[in-house]
Short mmCIF file of C-alpha atoms in Angstrom, two decimals:
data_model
loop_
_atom_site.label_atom_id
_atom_site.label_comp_id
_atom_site.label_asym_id
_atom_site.label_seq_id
_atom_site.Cartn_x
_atom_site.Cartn_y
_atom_site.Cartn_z
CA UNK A 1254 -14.19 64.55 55.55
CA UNK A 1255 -11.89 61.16 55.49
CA UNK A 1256 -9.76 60.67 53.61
CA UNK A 1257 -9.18 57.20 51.81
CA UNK A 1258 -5.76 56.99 52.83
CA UNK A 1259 -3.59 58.49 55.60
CA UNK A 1260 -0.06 59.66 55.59
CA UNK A 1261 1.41 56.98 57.46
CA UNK A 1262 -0.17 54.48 54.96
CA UNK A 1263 1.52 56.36 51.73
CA UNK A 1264 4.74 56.61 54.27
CA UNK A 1265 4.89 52.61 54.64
CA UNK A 1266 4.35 52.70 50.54
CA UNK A 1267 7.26 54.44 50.04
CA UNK A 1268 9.33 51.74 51.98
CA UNK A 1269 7.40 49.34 50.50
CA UNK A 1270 7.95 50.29 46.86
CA UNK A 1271 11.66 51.57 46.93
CA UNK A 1272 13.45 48.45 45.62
CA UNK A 1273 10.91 48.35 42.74
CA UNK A 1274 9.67 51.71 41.79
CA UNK A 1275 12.13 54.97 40.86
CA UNK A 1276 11.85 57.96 42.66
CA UNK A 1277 11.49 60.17 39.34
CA UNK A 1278 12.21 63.73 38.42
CA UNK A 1279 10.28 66.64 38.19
CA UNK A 1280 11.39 68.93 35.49
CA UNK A 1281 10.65 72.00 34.80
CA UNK A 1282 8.89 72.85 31.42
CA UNK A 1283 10.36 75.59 29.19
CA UNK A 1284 7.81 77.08 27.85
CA UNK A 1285 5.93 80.36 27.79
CA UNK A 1286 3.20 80.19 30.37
CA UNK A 1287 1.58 82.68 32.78
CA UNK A 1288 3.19 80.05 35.82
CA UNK A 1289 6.42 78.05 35.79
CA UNK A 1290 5.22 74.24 34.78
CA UNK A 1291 6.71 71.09 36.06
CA UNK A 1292 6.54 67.65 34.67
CA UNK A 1293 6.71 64.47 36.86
CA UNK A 1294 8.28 62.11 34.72
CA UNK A 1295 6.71 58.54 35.85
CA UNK A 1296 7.24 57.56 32.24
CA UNK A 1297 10.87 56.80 33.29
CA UNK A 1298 9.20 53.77 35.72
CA UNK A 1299 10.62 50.13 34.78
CA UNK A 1300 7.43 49.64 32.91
CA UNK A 1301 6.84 53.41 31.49
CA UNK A 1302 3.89 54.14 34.11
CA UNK A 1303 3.12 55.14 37.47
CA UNK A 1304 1.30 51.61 38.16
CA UNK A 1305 3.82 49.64 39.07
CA UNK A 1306 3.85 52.35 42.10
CA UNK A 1307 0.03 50.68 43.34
CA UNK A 1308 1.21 46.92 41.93
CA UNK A 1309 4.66 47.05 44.21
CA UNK A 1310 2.53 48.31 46.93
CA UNK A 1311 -0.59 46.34 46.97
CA UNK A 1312 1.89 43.13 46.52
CA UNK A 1313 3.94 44.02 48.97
CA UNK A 1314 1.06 44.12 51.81
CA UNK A 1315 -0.65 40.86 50.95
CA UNK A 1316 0.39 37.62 52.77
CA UNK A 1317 2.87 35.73 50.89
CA UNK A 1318 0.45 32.84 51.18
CA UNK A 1319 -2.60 34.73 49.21
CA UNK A 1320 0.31 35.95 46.30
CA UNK A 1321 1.32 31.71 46.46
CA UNK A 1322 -1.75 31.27 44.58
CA UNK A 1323 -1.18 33.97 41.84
CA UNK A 1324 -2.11 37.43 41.00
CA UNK A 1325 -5.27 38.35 39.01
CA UNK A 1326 -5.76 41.84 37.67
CA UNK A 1327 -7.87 43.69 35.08
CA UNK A 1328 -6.31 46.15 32.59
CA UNK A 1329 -6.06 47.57 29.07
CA UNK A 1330 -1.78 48.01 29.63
CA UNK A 1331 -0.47 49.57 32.22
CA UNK A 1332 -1.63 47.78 35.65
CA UNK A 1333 -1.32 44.27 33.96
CA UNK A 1334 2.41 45.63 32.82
CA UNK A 1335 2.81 46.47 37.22
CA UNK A 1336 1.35 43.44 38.31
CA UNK A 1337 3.36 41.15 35.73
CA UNK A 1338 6.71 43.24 36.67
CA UNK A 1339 5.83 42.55 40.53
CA UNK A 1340 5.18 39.12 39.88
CA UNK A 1341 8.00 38.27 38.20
CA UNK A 1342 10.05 39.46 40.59
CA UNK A 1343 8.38 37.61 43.62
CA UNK A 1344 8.59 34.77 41.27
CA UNK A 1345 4.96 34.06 41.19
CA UNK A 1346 2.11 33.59 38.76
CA UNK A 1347 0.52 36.75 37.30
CA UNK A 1348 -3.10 36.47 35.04
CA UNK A 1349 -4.23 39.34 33.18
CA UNK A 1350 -7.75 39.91 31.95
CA UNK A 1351 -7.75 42.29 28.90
CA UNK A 1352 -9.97 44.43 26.87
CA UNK A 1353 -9.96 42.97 23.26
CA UNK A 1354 -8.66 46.02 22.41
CA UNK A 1355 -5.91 46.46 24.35
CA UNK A 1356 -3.27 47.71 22.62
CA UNK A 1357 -0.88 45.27 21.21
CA UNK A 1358 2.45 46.49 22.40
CA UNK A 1359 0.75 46.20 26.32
CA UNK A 1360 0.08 42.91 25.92
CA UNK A 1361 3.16 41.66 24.08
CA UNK A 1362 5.35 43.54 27.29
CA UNK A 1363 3.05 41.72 29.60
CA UNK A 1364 3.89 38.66 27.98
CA UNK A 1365 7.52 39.28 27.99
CA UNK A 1366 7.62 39.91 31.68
CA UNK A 1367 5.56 35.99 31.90
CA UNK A 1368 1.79 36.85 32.08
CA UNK A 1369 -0.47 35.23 31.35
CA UNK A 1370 -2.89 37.23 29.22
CA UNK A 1371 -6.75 36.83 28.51
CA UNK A 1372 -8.60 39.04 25.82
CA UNK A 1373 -12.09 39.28 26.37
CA UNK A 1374 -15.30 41.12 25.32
CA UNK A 1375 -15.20 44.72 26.78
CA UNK A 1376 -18.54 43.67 29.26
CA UNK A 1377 -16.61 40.79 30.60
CA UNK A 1378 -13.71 42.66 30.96
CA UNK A 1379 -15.79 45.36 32.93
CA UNK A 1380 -17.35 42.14 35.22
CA UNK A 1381 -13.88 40.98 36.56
CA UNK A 1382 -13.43 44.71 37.86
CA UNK A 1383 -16.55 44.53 39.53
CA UNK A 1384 -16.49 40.75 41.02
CA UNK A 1385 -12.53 40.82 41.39
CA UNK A 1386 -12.23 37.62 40.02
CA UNK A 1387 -12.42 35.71 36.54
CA UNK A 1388 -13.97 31.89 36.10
CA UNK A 1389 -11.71 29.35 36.31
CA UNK A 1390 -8.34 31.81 37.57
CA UNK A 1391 -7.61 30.99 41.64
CA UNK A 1392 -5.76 33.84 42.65
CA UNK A 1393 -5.17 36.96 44.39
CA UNK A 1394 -7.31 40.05 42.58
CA UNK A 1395 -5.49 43.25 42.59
CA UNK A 1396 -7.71 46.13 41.46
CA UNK A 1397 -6.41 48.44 39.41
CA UNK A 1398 -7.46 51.83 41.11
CA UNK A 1399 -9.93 50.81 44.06
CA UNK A 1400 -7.62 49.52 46.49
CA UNK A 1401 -6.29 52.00 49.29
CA UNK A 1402 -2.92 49.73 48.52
CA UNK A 1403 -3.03 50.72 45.53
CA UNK A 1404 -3.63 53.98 46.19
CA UNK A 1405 -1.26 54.55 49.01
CA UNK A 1406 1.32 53.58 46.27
CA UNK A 1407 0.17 56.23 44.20
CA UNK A 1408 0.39 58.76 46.38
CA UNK A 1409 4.24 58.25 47.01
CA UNK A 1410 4.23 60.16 44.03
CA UNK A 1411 3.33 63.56 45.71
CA UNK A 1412 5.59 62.95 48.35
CA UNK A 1413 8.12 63.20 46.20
CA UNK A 1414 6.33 66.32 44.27
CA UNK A 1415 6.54 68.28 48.18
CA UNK A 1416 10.12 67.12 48.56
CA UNK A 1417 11.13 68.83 45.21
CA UNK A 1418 8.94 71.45 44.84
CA UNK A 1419 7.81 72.44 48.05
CA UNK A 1420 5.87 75.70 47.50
CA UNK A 1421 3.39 73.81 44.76
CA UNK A 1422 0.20 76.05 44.31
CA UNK A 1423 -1.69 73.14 42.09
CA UNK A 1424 -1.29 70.08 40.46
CA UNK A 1425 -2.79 68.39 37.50
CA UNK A 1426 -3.67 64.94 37.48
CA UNK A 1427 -4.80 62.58 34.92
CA UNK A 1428 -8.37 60.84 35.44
CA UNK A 1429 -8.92 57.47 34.70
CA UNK A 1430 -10.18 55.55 37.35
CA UNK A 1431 -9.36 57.58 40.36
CA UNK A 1432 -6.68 55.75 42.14
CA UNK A 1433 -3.98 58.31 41.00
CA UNK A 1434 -5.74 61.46 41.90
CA UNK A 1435 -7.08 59.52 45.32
CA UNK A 1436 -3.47 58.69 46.45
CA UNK A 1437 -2.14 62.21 45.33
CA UNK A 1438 -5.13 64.64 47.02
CA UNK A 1439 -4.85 62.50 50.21
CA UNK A 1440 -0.86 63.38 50.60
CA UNK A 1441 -1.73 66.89 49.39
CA UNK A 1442 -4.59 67.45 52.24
CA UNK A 1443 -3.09 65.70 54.60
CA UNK A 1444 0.13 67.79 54.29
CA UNK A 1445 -2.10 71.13 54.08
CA UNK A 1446 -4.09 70.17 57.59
CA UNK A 1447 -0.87 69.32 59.22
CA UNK A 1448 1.14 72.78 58.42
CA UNK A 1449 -1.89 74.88 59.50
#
């Protein structure tokens, strides 16, 4: 089976992301449990998520001439909170599409890091994920989870997991759209192939 990323691809991530993203510690959880727990704590990221892992990533790969014309992303919070972060930094434009009900304090952090934010109906929200684009917004789309960019970005993070915790038997993953568990699984197999 292929995987949607290779090794070498979440290797070039990690190059790619280390001036913007934190290479954050996995602690070990004290409680009483039939296996020792560890927490990776990506909450300590600039922006409080693992996403601006896939946003540095993803930005850092695309011709400076496409990210001239601005970045255009979909999210509730934390991929518009990446992509503004990245673009602020690279000094370009950065246009959010948002769920109406995205959650206030996202948006207002968005704003604070200069992006341009646009609440829509949930359905129309759903449409710029699935056309990559929004009327009337020229730019460069940067999905939040299917991108292998993105996901190559993501998967720094079990890099870092092997480095520190090398004999691993399992780890747990949140599910949202995929791109996490995608960039995570392909380090994870790859790694497993490659020591057999």
């Amino acid at each position: 089976m292929e995987m949607p990323i290779t090794l070498a691809q979440v290797e070039e991530a990690r190059r790619n992301i280390a001036a913007v993203a934190l290479r954050t510690p996995l602690v070990r959880c004290n409680i009483d449990a039939p296996a020792e727990l560890y927490l990776k704590l990506e909450n300590l990221q600039p922006i409080g998520s693992f996403k601006i892992r896939g946003a540095a990533n993803v930005m850092a790969r695309t011709p400076r001439e496409r990210l001239e014309r601005g970045v255009l992303t979909a999210s509730a919070g934390n991929m518009a909170q990446g992509v503004a972060f990245c673009a602020r930094r690279m000094g370009i434009r950065a246009t959010i599409v948002a769920p109406e009900t995205a959650p206030a304090t996202k948006i207002a952090a968005v704003e604070r890091m200069g992006g341009r934010v646009i609440k829509v109906p949930f359905a129309e929200w759903w449409r710029t994920f699935e056309t990559r684009s929004y009327p009337g917004v020229e730019a460069t789309f940067i999905h939040a989870f299917d991108d292998p960019d993105v996901m190559a970005g993501n998967g720094t993070i079990a890099l870092e997991l092997l480095e520190d915790l090398p004999d691993l038997a399992a780890v747990v993953i949140p599910w949202g759209g995929g791109g996490l568990s995608s960039g995570i699984a392909s380090v994870l197999r790859a790694r497993e192939t490659t020591s057999r």
